[in-house]
Coordinates of C-alpha atoms in Angstrom, one line a residue:
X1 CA -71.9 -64.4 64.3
X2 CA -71.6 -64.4 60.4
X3 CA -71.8 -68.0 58.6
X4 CA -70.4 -69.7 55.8
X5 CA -73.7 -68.1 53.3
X6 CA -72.8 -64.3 54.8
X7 CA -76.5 -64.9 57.2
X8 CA -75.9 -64.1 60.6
X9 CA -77.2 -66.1 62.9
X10 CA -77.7 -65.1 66.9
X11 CA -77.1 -67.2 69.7
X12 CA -78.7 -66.2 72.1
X13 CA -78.2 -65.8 75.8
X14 CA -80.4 -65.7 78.8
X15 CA -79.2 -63.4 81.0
X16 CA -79.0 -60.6 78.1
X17 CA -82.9 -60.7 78.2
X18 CA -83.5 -58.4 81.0
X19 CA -81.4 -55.2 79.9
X20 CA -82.5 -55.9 76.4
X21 CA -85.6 -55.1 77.5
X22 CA -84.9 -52.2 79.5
X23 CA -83.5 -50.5 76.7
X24 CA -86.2 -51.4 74.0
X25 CA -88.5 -50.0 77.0
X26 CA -86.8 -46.5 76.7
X27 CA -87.5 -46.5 72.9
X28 CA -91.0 -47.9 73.1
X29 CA -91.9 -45.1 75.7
X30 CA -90.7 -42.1 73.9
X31 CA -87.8 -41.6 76.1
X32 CA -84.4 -43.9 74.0
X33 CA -81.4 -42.0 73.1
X34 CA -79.7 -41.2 70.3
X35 CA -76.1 -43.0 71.3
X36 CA -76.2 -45.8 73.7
X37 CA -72.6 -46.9 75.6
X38 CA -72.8 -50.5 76.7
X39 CA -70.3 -51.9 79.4
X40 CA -69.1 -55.4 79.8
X41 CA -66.7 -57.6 80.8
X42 CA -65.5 -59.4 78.0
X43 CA -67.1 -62.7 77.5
X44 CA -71.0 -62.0 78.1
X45 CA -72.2 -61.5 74.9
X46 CA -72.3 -57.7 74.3
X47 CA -71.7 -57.8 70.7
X48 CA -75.4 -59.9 70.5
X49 CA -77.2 -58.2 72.5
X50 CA -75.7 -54.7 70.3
X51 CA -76.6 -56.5 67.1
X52 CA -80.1 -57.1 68.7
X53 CA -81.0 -53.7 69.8
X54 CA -79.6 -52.2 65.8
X55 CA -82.2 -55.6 64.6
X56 CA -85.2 -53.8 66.3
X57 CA -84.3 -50.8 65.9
X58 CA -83.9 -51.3 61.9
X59 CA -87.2 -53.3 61.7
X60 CA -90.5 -51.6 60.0
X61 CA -92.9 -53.8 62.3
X62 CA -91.5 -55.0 65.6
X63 CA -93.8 -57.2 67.5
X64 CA -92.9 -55.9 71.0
X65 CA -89.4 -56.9 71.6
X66 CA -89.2 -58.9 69.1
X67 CA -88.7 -58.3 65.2
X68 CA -90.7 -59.2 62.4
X69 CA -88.3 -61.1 60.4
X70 CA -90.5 -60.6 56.8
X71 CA -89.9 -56.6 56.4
X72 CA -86.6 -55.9 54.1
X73 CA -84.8 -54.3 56.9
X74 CA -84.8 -57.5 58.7
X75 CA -83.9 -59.4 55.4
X76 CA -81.2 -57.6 55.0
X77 CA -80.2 -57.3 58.6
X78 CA -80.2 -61.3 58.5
X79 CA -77.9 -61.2 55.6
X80 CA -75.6 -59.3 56.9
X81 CA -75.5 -56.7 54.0
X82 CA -77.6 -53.6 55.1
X83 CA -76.3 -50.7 53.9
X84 CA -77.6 -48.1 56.7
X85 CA -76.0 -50.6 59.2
X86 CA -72.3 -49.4 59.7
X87 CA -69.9 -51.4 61.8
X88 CA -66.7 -49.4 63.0
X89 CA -63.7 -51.7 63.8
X90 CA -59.6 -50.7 64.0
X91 CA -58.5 -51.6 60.4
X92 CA -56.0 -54.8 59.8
X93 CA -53.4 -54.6 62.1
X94 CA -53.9 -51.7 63.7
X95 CA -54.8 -51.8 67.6
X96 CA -56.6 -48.0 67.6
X97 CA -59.8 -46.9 65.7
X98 CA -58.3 -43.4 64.1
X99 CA -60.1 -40.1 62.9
X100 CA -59.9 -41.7 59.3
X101 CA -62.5 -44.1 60.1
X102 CA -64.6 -41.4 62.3
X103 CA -64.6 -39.4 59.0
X104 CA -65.2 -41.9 56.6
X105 CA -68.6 -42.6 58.9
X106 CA -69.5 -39.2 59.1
X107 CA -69.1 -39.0 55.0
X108 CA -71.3 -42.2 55.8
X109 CA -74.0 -40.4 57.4
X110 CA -74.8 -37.3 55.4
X111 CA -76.4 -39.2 52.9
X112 CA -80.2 -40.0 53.2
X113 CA -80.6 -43.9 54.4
X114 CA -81.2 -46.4 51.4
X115 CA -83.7 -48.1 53.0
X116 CA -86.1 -44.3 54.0
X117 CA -85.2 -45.9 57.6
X118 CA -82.9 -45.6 60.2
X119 CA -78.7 -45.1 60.2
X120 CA -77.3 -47.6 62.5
X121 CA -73.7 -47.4 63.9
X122 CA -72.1 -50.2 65.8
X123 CA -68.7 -49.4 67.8
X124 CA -68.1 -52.3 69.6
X125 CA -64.9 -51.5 70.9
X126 CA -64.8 -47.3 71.9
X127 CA -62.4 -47.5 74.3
X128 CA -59.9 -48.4 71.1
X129 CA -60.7 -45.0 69.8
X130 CA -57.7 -42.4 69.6
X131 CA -58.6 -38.9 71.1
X132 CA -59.0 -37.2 68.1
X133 CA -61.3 -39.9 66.9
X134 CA -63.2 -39.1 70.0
X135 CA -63.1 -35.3 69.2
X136 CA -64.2 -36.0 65.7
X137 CA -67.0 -38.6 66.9
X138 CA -68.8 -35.7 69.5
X139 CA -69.6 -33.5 66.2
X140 CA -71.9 -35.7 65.3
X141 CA -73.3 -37.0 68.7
X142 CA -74.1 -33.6 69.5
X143 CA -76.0 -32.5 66.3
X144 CA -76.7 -36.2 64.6
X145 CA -78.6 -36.7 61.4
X146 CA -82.4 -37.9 62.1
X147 CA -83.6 -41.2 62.9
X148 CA -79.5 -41.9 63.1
X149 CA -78.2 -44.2 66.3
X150 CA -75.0 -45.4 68.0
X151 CA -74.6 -48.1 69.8
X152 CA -71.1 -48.2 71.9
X153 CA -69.5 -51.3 73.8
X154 CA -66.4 -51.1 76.0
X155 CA -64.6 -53.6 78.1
X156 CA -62.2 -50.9 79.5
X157 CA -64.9 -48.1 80.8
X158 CA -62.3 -46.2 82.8
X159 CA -60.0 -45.5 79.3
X160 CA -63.2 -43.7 77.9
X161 CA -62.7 -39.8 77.8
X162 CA -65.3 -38.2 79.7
X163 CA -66.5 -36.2 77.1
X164 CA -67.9 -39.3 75.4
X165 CA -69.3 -40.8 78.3
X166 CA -71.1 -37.7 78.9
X167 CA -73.0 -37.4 75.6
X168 CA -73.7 -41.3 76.0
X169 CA -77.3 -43.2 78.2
X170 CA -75.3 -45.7 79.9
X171 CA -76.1 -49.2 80.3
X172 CA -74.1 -51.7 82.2
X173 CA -74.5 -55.4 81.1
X174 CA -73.2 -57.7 84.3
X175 CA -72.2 -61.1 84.8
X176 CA -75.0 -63.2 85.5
X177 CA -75.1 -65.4 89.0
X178 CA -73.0 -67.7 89.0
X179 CA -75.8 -70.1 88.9
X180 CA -77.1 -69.1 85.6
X181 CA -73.0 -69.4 84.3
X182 CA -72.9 -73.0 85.6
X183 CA -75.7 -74.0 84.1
X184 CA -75.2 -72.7 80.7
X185 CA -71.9 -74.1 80.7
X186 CA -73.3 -77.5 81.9
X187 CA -75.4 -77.2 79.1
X188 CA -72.1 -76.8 76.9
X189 CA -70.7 -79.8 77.5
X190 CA -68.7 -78.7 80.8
X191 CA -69.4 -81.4 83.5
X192 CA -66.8 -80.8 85.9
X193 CA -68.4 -78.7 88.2
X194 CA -65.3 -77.3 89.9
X195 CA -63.6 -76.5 87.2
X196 CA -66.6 -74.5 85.6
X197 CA -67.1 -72.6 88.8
X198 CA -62.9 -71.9 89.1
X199 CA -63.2 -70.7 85.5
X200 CA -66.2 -68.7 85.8
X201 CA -64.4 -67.0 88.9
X202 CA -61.2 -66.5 87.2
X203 CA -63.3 -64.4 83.9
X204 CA -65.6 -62.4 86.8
X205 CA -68.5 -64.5 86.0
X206 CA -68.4 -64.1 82.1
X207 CA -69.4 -67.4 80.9
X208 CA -68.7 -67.0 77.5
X209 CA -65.1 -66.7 78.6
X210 CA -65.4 -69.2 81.2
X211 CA -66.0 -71.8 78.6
X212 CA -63.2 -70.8 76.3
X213 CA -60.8 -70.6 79.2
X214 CA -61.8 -74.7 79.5
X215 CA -61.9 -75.7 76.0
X216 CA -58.3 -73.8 75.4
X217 CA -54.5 -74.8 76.0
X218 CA -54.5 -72.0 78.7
X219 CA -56.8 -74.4 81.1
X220 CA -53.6 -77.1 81.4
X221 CA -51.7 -74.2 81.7
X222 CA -53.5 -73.3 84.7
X223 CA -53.4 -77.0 85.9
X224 CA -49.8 -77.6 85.3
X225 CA -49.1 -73.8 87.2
X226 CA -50.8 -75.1 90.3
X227 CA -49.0 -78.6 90.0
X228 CA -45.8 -76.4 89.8
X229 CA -46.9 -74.7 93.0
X230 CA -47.6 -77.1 94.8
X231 CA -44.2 -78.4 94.9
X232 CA -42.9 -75.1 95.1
X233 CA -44.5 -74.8 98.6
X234 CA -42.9 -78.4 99.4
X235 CA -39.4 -77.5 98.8
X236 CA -38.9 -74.2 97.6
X237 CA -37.5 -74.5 94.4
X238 CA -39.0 -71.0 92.5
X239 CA -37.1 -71.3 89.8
X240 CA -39.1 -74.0 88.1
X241 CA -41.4 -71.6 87.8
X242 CA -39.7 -69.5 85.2
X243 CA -40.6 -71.2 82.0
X244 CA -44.2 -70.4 82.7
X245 CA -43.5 -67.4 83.3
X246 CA -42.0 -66.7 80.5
X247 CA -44.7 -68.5 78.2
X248 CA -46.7 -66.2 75.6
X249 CA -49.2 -66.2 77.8
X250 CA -47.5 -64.9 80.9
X251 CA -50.1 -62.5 81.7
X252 CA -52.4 -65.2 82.4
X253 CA -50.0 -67.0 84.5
X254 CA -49.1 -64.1 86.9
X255 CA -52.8 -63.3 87.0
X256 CA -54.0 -67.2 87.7
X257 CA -50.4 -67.2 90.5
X258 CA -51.3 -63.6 92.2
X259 CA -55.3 -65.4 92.5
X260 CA -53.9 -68.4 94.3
X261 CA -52.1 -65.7 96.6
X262 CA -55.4 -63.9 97.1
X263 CA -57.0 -66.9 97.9
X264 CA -54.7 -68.3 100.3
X265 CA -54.8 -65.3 102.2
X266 CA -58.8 -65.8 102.4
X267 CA -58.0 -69.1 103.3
X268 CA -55.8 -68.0 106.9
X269 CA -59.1 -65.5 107.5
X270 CA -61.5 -68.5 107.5
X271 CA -63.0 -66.9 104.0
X272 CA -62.8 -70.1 102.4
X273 CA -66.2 -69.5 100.9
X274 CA -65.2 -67.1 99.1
X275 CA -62.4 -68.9 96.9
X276 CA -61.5 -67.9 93.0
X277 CA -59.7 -71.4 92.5
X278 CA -62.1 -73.8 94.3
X279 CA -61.0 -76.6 92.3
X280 CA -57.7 -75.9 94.0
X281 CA -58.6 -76.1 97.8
X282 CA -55.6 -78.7 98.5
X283 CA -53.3 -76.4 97.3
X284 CA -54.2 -73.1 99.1
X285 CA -54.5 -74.9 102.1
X286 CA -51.0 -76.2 101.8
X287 CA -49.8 -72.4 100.4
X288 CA -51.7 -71.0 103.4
X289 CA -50.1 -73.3 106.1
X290 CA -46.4 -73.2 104.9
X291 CA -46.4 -69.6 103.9
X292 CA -47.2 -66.8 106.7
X293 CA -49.6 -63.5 106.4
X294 CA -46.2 -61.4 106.1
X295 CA -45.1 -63.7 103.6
X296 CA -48.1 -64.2 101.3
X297 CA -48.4 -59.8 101.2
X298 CA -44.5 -59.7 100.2
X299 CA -45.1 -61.5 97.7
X300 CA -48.2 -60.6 96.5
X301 CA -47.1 -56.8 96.6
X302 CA -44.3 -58.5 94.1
X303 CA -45.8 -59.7 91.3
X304 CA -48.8 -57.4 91.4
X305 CA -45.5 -55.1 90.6
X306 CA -43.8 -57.0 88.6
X307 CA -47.1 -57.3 86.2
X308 CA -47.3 -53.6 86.5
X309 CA -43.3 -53.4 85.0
X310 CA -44.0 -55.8 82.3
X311 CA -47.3 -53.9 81.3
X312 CA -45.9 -50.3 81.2
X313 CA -42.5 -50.1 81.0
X314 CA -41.2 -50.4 76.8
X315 CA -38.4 -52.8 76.4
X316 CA -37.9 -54.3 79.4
X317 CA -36.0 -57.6 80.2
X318 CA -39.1 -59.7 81.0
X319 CA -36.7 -62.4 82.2
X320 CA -34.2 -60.5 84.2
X321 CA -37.5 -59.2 85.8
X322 CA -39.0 -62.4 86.5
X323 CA -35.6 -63.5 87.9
X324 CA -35.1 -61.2 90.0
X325 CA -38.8 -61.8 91.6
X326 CA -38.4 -65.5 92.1
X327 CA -35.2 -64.9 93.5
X328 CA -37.1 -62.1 96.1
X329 CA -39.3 -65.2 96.7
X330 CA -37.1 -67.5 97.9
X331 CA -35.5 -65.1 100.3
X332 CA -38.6 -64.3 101.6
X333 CA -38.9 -68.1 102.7

């Protein structure tokens, strides 16, 4: 969001308009909170519409929902330099905000705003927050400085200690129909309709990571997985599935093989409607026809496991693992 000059610069997108306006409603009637927690999948724009909300919230003259632009708060917003706007992110290399940062913005805090104005904190990540960050954050939520907000995003809701969520207004930003995704990403170059609806599916309907999922590597990854499958079905032969599997991005190749699963399952209950990998339909019929209902749950119960092992267990031997799952697979058959 920050250009080459230091300016930011917004894109917008449509389906952030509605809950934007809910939640400048709730300040414009008295009634907005302190510390707001947003929820998202990853991928629909939460860190623009959080940027937006601290933009009105900083401006001296906001014109409805809308911000003046001319006051210095918003000059400064726009520049990306205000210095009662405080971003907190994990520092280089580190995958956890600590208590160091907590306290730093806390040392933050106590002084009066430069601007006579509003303190603006931005977490975009909380669920990165270690507990004692968390203990050290609900000081300050409980007793904050005047005209002081915090504006929270997660991806991973259910990691958040309760005690956070409790002293947070919640506010759930959703996938837009899948209507809306399609024809944004139509918009964005995307004209091959299956695909776009396949990737959309595969990112729960975030179309900001619908469209990076097609303009990466990863989507010929995808394509050359369900080439691979489809052969697999034909004669059996598991084991050329191993060098996928044991690509860097393995996670997104057990994910995109237990989805055909799922889906050809669907497919032998007649719920062929409701397809994740619709550019794929030749393929999950042939998965569903070869492979029976016992089959498809044995293996299916396997890999969800096996993605559980590689995830949880330290040090494991992800190809001894992998092994010994394709080799399940082809007894199975």
């Amino acid at each position: 969001m920050v250009n080459g000059s230091g300016r930011m610069k917004i894109h917008w997108y449509p389906w952030l308009t509605n809950l934007y306006k809910k939640i400048l409603l709730s300040y414009q009637i008295g009634k907005g909170h302190h510390a707001l927690l947003l929820h998202s999948n990853q991928g629909n724009g939460q860190d623009v519409l959080i940027y937006a909300i601290s933009r009105w919230l900083m401006c001296k003259n906001p014109n409805g929902i809308k911000c003046c632009r001319t006051c210095r708060n918003c000059i400064l917003m726009k520049s990306n330099c205000h210095p009662d706007y405080h971003v907190i992110a994990p520092d280089k290399g580190n995958a956890h905000i600590g208590i160091e940062n907590v306290r730093v913005l806390i040392e933050m805090l106590r002084r009066c705003a430069f601007q006579d104005g509003v303190k603006i904190i931005s977490l975009m990540h909380s669920e990165l927050l270690t507990e004692a960050a968390v203990n050290a954050l609900l000081k300050i939520l409980e007793e904050p400085p005047d005209n002081t907000y915090f504006i929270l995003g997660c991806y991973s809701y259910l990691r958040l200690l309760p005690t956070l969520l409790s002293r947070c207004c919640y506010w759930s930003l959703t996938s837009p129909q899948e209507t809306v995704g399609l024809d944004w990403l139509k918009k964005h170059g995307i004209k091959n309709i299956l695909h776009a609806s396949s990737a959309l599916r595969l990112c729960n309907g975030a179309p900001l990571a619908a469209q990076c999922l097609l303009e990466s590597k990863c989507w010929q990854l995808r394509l050359h997985l369900c080439a691979l499958m489809l052969d697999v079905v034909v004669k059996s032969n598991f084991f050329d599935l191993l060098p996928l599997l044991c690509n860097q991005n393995n996670d997104n190749v057990l994910c995109w093989l237990i989805s055909l699963l799922i889906d050809a399952l669907k497919w032998q209950l007649g719920m062929k409607n409701l397809l994740i990998n619709i550019d794929q339909k030749k393929l999950i019929s042939c998965i569903a026809v070869n492979w029976t209902t016992k089959i498809l749950h044995d293996q299916l119960k396997g890999w969800i496991q096996c993605r559980y092992y590689l995830h949880n267990i330290n040090g494991i031997n992800k190809e001894l693992l992998l092994l010994h799952q394709l080799f399940n697979c082809m007894q199975s058959n």
